[in-house]
Short mmCIF file of C-alpha atoms in Angstrom, two decimals:
data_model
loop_
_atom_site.label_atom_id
_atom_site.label_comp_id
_atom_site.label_asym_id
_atom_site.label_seq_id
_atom_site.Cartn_x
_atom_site.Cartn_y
_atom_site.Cartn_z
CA UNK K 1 -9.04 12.95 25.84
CA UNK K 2 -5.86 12.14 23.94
CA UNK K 3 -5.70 14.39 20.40
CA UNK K 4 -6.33 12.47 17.17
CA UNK K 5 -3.02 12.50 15.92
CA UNK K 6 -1.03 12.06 19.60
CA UNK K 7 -3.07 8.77 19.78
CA UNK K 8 -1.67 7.44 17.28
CA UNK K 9 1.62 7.22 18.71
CA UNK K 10 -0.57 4.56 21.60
CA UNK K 11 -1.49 2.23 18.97
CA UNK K 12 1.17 -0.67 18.61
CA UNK K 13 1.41 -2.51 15.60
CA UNK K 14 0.32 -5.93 15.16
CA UNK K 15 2.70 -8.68 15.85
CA UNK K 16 1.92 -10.80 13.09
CA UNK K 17 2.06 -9.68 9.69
CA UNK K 18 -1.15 -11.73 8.98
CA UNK K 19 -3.65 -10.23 11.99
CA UNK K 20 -4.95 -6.86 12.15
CA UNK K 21 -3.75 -4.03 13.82
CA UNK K 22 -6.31 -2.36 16.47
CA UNK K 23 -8.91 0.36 15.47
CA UNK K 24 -8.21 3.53 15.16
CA UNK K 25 -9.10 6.34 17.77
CA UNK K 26 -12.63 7.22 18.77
CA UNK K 27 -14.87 9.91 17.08
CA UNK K 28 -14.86 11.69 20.04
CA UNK K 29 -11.06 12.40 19.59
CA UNK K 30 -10.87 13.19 16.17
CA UNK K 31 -12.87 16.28 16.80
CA UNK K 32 -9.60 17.88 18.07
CA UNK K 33 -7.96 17.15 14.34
CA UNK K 34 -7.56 20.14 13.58
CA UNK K 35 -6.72 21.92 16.80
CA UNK K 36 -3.52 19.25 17.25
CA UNK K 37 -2.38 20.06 13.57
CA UNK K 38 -2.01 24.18 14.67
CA UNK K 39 -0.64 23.29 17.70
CA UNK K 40 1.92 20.46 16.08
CA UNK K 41 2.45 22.93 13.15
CA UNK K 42 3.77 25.78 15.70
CA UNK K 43 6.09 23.32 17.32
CA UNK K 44 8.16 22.65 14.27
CA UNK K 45 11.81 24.71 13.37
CA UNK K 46 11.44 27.97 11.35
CA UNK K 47 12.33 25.59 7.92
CA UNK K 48 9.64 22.64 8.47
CA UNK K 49 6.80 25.37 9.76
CA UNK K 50 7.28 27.51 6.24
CA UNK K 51 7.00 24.47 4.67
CA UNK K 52 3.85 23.07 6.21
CA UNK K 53 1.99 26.16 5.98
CA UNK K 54 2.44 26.07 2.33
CA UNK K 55 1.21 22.50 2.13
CA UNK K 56 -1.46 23.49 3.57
CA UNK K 57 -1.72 26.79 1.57
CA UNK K 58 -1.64 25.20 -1.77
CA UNK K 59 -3.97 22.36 -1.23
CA UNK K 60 -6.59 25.01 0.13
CA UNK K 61 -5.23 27.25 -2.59
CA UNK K 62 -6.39 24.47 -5.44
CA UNK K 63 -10.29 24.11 -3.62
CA UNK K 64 -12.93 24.55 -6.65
CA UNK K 65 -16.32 24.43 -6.12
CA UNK K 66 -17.69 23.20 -9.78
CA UNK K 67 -20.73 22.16 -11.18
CA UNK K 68 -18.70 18.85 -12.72
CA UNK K 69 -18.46 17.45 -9.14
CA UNK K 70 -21.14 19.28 -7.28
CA UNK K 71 -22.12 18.88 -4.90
CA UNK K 72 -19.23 18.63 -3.68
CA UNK K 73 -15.78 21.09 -3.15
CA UNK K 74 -12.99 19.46 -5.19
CA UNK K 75 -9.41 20.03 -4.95
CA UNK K 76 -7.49 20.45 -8.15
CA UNK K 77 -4.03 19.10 -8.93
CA UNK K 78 -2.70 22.33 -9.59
CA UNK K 79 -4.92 25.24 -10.94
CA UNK K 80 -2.79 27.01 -13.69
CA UNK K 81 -2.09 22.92 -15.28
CA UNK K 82 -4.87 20.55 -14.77
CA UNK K 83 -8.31 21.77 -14.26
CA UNK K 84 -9.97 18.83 -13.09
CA UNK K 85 -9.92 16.13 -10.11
CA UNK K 86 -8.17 13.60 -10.84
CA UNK K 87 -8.14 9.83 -9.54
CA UNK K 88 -4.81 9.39 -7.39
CA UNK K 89 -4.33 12.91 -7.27
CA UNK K 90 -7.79 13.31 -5.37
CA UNK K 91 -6.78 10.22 -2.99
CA UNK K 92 -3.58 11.53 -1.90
CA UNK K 93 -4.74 15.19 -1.57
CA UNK K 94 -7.51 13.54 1.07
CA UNK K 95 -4.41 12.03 3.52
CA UNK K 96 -2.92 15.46 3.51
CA UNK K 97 -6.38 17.45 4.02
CA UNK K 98 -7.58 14.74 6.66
CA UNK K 99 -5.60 16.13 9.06
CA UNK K 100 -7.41 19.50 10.15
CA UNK K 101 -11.02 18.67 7.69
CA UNK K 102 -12.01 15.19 7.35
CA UNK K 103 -15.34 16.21 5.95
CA UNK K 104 -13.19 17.91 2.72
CA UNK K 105 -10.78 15.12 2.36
CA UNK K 106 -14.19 12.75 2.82
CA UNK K 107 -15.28 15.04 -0.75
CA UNK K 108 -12.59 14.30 -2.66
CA UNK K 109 -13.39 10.43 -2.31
CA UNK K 110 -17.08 10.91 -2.69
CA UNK K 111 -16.65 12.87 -5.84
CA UNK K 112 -14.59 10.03 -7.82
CA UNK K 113 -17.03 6.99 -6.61
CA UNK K 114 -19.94 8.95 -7.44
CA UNK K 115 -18.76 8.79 -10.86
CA UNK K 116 -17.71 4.70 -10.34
CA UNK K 117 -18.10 2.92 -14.04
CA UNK K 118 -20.24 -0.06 -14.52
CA UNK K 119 -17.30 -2.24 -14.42
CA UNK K 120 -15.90 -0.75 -11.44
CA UNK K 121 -13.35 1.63 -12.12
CA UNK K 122 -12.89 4.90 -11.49
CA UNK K 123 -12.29 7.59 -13.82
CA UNK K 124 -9.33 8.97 -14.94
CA UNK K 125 -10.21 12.71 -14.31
CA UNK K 126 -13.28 14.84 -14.25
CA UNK K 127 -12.71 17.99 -16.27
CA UNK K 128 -13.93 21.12 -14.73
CA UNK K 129 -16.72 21.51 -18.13
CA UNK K 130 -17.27 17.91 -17.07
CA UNK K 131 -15.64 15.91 -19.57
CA UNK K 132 -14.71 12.44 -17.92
CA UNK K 133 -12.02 10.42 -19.36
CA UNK K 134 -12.44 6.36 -18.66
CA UNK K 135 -10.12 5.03 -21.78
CA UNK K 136 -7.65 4.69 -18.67
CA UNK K 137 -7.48 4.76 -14.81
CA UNK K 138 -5.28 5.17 -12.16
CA UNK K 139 -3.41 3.20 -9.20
CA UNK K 140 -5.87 2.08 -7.05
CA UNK K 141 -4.63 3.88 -3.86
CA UNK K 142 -8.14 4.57 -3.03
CA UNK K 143 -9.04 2.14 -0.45
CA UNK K 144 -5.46 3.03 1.53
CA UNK K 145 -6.50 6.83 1.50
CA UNK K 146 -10.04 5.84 2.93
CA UNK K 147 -8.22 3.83 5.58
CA UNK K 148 -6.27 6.94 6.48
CA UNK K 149 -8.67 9.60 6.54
CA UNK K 150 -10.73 7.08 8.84
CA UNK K 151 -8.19 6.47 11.10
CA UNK K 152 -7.34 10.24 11.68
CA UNK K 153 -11.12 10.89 11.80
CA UNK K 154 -13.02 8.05 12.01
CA UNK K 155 -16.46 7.56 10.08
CA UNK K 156 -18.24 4.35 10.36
CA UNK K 157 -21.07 5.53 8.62
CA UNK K 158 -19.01 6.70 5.78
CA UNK K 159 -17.03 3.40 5.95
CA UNK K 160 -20.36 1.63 5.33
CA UNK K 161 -21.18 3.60 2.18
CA UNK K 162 -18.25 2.93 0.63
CA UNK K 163 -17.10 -0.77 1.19
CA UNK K 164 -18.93 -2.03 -1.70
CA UNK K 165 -17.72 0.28 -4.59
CA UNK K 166 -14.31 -0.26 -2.87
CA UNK K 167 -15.15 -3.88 -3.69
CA UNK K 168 -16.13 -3.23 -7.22
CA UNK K 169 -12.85 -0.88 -7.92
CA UNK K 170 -11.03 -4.42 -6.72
CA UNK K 171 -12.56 -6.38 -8.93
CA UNK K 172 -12.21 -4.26 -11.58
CA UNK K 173 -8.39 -4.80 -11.72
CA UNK K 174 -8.98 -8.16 -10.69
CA UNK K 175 -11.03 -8.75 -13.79
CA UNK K 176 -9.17 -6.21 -15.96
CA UNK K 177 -5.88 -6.09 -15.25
CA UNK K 178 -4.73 -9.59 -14.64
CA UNK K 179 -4.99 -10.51 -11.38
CA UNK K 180 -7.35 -12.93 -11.65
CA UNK K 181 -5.93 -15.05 -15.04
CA UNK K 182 -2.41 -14.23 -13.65
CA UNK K 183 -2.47 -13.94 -10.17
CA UNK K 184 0.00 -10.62 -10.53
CA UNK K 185 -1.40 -7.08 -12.09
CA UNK K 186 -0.74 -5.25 -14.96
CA UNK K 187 -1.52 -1.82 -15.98
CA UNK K 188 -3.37 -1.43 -19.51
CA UNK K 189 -6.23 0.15 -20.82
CA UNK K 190 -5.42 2.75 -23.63
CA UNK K 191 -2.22 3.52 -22.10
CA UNK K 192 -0.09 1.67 -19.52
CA UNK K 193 1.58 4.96 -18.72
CA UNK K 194 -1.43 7.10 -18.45
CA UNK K 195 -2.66 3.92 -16.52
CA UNK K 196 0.22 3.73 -13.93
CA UNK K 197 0.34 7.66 -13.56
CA UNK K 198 4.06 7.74 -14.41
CA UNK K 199 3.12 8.25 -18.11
CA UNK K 200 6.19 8.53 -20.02
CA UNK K 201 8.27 6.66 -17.83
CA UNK K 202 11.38 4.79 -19.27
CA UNK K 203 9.71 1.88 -17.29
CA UNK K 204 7.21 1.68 -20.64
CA UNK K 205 10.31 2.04 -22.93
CA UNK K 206 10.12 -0.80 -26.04
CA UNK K 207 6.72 -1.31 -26.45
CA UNK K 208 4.82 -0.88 -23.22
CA UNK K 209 3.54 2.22 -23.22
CA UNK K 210 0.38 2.21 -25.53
CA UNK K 211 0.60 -1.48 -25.90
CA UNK K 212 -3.23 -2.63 -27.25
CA UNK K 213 -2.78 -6.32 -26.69
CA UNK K 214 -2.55 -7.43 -23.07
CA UNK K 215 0.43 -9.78 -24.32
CA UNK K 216 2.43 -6.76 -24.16
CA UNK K 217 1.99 -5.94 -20.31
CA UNK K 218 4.68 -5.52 -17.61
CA UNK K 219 3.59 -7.00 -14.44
CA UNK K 220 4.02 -3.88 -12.26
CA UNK K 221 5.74 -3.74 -8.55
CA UNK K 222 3.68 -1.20 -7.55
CA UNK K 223 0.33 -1.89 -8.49
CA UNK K 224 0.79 -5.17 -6.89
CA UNK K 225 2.04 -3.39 -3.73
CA UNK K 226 -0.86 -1.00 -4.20
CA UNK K 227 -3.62 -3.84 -4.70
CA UNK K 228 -1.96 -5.78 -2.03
CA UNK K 229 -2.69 -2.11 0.54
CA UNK K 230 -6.16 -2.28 -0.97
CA UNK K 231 -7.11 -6.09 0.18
CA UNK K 232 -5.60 -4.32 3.92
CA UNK K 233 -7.70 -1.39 3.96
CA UNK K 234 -10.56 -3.43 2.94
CA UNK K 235 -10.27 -6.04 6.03
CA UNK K 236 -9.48 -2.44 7.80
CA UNK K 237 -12.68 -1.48 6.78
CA UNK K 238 -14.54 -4.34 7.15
CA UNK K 239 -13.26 -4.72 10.68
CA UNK K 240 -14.81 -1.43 11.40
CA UNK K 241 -18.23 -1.99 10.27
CA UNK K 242 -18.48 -5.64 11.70
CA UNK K 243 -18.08 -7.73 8.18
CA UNK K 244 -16.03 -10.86 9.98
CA UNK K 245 -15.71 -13.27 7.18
CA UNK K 246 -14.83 -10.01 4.83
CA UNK K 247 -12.03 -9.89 7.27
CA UNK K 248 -10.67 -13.14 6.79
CA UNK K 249 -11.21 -13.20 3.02
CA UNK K 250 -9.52 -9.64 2.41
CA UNK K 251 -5.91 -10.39 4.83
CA UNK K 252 -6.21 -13.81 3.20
CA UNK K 253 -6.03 -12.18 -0.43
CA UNK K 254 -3.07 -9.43 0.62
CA UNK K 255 -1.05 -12.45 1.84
CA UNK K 256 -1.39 -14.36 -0.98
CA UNK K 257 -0.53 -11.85 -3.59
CA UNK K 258 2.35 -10.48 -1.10
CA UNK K 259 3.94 -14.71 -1.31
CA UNK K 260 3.43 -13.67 -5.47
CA UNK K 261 5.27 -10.58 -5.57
CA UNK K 262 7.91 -11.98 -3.58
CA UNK K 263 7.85 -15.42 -5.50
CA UNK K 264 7.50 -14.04 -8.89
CA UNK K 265 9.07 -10.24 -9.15
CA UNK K 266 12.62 -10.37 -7.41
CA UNK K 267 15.62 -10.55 -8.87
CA UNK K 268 18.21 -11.72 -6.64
CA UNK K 269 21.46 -11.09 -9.42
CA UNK K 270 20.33 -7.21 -9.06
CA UNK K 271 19.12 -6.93 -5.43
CA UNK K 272 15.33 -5.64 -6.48
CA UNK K 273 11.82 -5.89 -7.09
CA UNK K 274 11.17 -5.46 -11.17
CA UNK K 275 8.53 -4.83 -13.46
CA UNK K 276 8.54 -8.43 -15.20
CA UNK K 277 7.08 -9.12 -18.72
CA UNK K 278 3.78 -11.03 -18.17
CA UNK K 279 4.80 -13.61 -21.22
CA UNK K 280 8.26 -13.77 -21.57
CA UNK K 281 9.26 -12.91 -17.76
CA UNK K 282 12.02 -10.67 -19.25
CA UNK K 283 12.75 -7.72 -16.27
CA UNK K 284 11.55 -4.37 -17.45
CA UNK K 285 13.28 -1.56 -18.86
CA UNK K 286 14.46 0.49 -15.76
CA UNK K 287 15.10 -0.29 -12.36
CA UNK K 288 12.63 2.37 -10.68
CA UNK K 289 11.80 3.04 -7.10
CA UNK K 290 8.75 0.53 -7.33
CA UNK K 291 11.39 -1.93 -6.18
CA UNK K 292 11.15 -0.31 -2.77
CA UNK K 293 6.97 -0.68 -2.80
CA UNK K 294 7.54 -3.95 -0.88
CA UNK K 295 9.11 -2.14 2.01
CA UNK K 296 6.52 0.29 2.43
CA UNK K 297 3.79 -2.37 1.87
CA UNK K 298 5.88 -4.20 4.65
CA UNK K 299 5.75 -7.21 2.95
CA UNK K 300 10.22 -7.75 1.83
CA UNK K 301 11.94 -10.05 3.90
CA UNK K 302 14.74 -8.58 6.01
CA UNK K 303 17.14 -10.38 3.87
CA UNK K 304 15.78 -8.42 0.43
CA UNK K 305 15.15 -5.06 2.30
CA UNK K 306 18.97 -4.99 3.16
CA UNK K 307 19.77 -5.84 -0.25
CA UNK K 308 17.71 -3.21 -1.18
CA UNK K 309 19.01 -0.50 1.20
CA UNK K 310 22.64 -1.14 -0.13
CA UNK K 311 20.49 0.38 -4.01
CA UNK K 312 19.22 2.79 -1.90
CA UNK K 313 22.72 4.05 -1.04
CA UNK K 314 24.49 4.09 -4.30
CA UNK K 315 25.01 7.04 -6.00
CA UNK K 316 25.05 5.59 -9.35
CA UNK K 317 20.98 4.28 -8.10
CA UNK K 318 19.08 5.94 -6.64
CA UNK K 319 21.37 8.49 -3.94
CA UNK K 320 20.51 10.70 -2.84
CA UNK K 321 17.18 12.08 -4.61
CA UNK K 322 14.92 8.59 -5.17
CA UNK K 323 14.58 9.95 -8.59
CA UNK K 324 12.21 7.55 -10.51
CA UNK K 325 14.59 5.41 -12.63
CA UNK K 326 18.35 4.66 -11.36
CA UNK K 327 20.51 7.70 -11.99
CA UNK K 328 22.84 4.77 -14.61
CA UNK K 329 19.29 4.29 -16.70
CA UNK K 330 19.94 4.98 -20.20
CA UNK K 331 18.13 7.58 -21.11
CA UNK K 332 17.96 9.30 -17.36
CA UNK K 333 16.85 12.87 -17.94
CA UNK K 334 17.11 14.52 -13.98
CA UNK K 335 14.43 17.06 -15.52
CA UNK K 336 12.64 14.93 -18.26
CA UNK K 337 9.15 14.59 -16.57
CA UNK K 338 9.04 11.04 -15.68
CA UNK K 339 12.35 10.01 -17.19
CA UNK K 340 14.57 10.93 -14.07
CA UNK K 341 13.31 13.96 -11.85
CA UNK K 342 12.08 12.95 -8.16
CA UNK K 343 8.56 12.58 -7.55
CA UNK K 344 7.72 13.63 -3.95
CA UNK K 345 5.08 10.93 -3.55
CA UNK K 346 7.24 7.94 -5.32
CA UNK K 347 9.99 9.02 -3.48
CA UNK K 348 7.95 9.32 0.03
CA UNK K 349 6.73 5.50 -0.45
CA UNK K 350 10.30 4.25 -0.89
CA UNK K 351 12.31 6.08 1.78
CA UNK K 352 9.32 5.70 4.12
CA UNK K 353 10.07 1.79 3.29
CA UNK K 354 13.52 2.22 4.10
CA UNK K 355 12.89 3.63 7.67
CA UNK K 356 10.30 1.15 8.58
CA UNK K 357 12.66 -1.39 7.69
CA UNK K 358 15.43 -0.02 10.25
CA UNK K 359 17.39 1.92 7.72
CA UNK K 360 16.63 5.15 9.81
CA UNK K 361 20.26 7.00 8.93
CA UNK K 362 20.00 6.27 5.47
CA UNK K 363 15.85 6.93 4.94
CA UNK K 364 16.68 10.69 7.08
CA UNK K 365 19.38 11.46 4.89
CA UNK K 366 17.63 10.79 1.70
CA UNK K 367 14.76 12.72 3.80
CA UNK K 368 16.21 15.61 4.10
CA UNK K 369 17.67 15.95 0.87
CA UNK K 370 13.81 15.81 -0.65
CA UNK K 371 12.25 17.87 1.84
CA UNK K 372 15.64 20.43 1.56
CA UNK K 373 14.28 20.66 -1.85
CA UNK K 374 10.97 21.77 -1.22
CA UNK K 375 12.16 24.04 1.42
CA UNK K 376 14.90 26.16 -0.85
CA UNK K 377 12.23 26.70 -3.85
CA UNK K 378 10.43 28.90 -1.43
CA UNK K 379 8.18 29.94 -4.57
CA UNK K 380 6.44 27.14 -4.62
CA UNK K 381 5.84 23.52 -4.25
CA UNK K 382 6.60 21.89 -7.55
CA UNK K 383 5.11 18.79 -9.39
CA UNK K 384 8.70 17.51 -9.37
CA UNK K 385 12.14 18.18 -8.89
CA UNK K 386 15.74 17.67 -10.65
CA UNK K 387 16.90 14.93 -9.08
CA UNK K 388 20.53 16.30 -9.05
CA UNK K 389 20.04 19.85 -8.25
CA UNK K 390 16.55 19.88 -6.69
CA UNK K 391 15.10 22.63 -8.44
CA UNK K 392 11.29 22.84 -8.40
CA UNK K 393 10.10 21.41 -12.48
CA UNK K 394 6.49 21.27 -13.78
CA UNK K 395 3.12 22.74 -13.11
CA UNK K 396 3.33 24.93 -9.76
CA UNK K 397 1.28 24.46 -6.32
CA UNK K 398 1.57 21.22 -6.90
CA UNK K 399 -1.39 19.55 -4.82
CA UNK K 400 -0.12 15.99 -3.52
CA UNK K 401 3.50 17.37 -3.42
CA UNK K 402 1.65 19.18 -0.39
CA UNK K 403 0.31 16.06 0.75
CA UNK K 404 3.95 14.18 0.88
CA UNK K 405 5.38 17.76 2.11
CA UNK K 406 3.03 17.11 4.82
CA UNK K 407 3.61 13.35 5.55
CA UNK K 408 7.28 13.68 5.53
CA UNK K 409 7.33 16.17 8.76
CA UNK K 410 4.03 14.89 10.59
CA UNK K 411 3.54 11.29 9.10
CA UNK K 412 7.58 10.24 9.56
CA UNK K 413 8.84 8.44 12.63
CA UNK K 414 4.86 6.76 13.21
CA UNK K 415 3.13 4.55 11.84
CA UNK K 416 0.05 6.89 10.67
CA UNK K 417 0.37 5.50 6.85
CA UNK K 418 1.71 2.15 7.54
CA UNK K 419 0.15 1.05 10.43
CA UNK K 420 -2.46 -1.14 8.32
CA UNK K 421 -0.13 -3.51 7.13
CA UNK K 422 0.82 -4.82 10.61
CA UNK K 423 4.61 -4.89 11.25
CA UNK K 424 7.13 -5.17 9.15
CA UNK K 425 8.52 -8.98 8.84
CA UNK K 426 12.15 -7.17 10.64
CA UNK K 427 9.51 -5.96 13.51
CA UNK K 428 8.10 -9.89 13.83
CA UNK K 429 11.31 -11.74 13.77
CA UNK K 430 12.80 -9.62 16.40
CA UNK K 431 9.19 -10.04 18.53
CA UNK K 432 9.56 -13.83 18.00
CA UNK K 433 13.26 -13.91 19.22
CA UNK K 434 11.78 -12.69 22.65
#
């Protein structure tokens, strides 16, 4: 029997970008999750090993067991800050937890669909007195997350139970957030940054922000780049529980948004995906690392992800610390929240583009630099970090920095997180040149 997470190294992508890439490993195997991660985990050099075990420390470290979410065991963002389980938080913390205890990353899914709205969407955050906020979601990252978990441990039955309300969450921002009347997604509700989880970003600067009126919407890289990973884990999904035509209809609605985002929000005189205003098609107001979404989503031409790798590497941009806006923003704070500092996940998504993409050099440089980070602020692992000096900012044991602490040693040269959106266009061109 090969271990869960070994196996993965066995499964090839898909040559085309529009098929499916092969199941995941059997049940059988993923009963030895957790026995490869302690092996794996006492492999790794004296830094990386310190660092794991307090990414796994931490996320055990915020477990609650709460009447708000009973009856399940919920992990908190980070326990002195935000007591609560919150939407994207929860999804993330379940890819980091999946690797030793499926059945506890499983939970923190269950817990946010149990509490599914009427029109689809999924709370906000449930408080730990059990206050629910719904004025606002979050990214749907859900259905990539489920895809995950499954693949390290699969779960057809689980799969089964929650296709449909992964179905209603995409409608809901089908419905509510443009993609239907627009064909490209917005964030909105109350407030676009709540909405987007990068709440005051200088990407919501003039107007955006707590816009009321959907006229005054940015149509957002990376919730397109998300939605277009939740159409792929749903034809993952459906593939695994035997829904054919769901198949078909799910790649066929990631391709077609993926020839939208690609049609509608480059901009070839800067090099980059951009926010875009939905009426007046104005860019937005920062350059941000959603421009490298594409990349990870695998969905950038070779062409744009070298034009994009050249931003990558300038200093004035985004070297070396993928903070979220360009270091030349006006108004870049390096420790202003989200106007500057490096988010571990944001910046995961983009350098993990970069390396998928062939940039390896570049994407370990910019690697180590964020994982060197987490590694000197041996106190803890931070909700962000100065993007110029890397010291640790925000609310402390931090969960889904733990998570991204996590998929930047074990998750790096694979395809464990990517593997769903078939190869990269690079990957098919060279395969075709055979």
């Amino acid at each position: 029997m090969i271990p869960l997470v070994v196996a993965h190294f066995t499964i090839c992508l898909a040559v085309q970008v529009g098929s499916l890439p092969p199941v995941g490993p059997t049940a059988g195997e993923s009963k030895l999750a957790e026995a490869w991660y302690l092996r794996a985990s006492r492999r790794l050099p004296g830094a990386e090993s310190a660092l794991v075990k307090r990414a796994q420390s931490t996320l055990l470290g915020n477990l609650v067991t709460g009447t708000a979410w009973a009856p399940y065991q919920g992990i908190m963002p980070a326990l002195g800050t935000y007591r609560g389980v919150w939407n994207w938080d929860s999804a993330f913390h379940s890819v980091g937890l999946a690797l030793w205890d499926p059945k506890l990353a499983r939970d923190q899914i269950r817990i946010l669909f149990d509490k599914q709205l009427p029109t689809g969407a999924l709370p906000d955050v449930i408080f730990e007195d059990g206050r629910i906020v719904t004025d606002f979601t979050k990214p749907p990252v859900m259905g990539w997350a489920i895809a995950v978990v499954d693949r390290r441990s699969p779960d057809a039955d689980f799969l089964k139970s929650i296709y449909p309300k992964l179905i209603r969450l995409g409608e809901f921002f089908e419905q509510h957030r443009g993609g239907d009347k627009d064909g490209l997604f917005f964030y909105g509700g109350a407030h676009a940054g709540m909405d987007s989880g990068w709440d005051n970003a200088i990407r919501w600067d003039g107007g955006y922000i707590d816009s009321k009126p959907d006229e005054k919407r940015l149509w957002a890289v990376d919730l397109n780049c998300y939605m277009v990973s939740h159409y792929r884990s749903l034809a993952i999904i459906a593939r695994r529980i035997g829904d054919r035509v769901g198949v078909k209809k799910w790649v066929g609605k990631a391709e077609k948004l993926a020839k939208q985002i690609n049609d509608r929000l480059w901009d070839d005189a800067i090099g980059a995906y951009v926010d875009r205003d939905r009426v007046t098609h104005a860019n937005g107001p920062a350059l941000s690392p959603v421009a490298f979404m594409p990349l990870f989503a695998h969905i950038a031409p070779p062409d744009r992800a070298a034009r994009l790798a050249k931003l990558a590497a300038d200093p004035t941009k985004f070297y070396p610390g993928m903070p979220c806006a360009a270091y030349d923003t006006p108004g870049f704070d390096s420790k202003g929240y989200w106007r500057g500092p490096t988010w571990v996940n944001v910046a995961f998504f983009a350098i993990k583009g970069l390396r998928d993409y062939g940039y390896s050099d570049l994407a370990d440089m910019m690697r180590s630099k964020v994982v060197g980070w987490m590694e000197q602020n041996e106190d803890s692992l931070y909700e962000y970090y100065d993007s110029r000096s890397g010291k640790g900012l925000g609310a402390r044991d931090y969960g889904w920095t733990s998570t991204f602490a996590l998929s930047f040693v074990f998750d790096w040269k694979n395809d464990h997180l990517t593997w769903l959106f078939g190869a990269t266009p690079k990957d098919k061109a060279a395969d075709d040149s055979r």
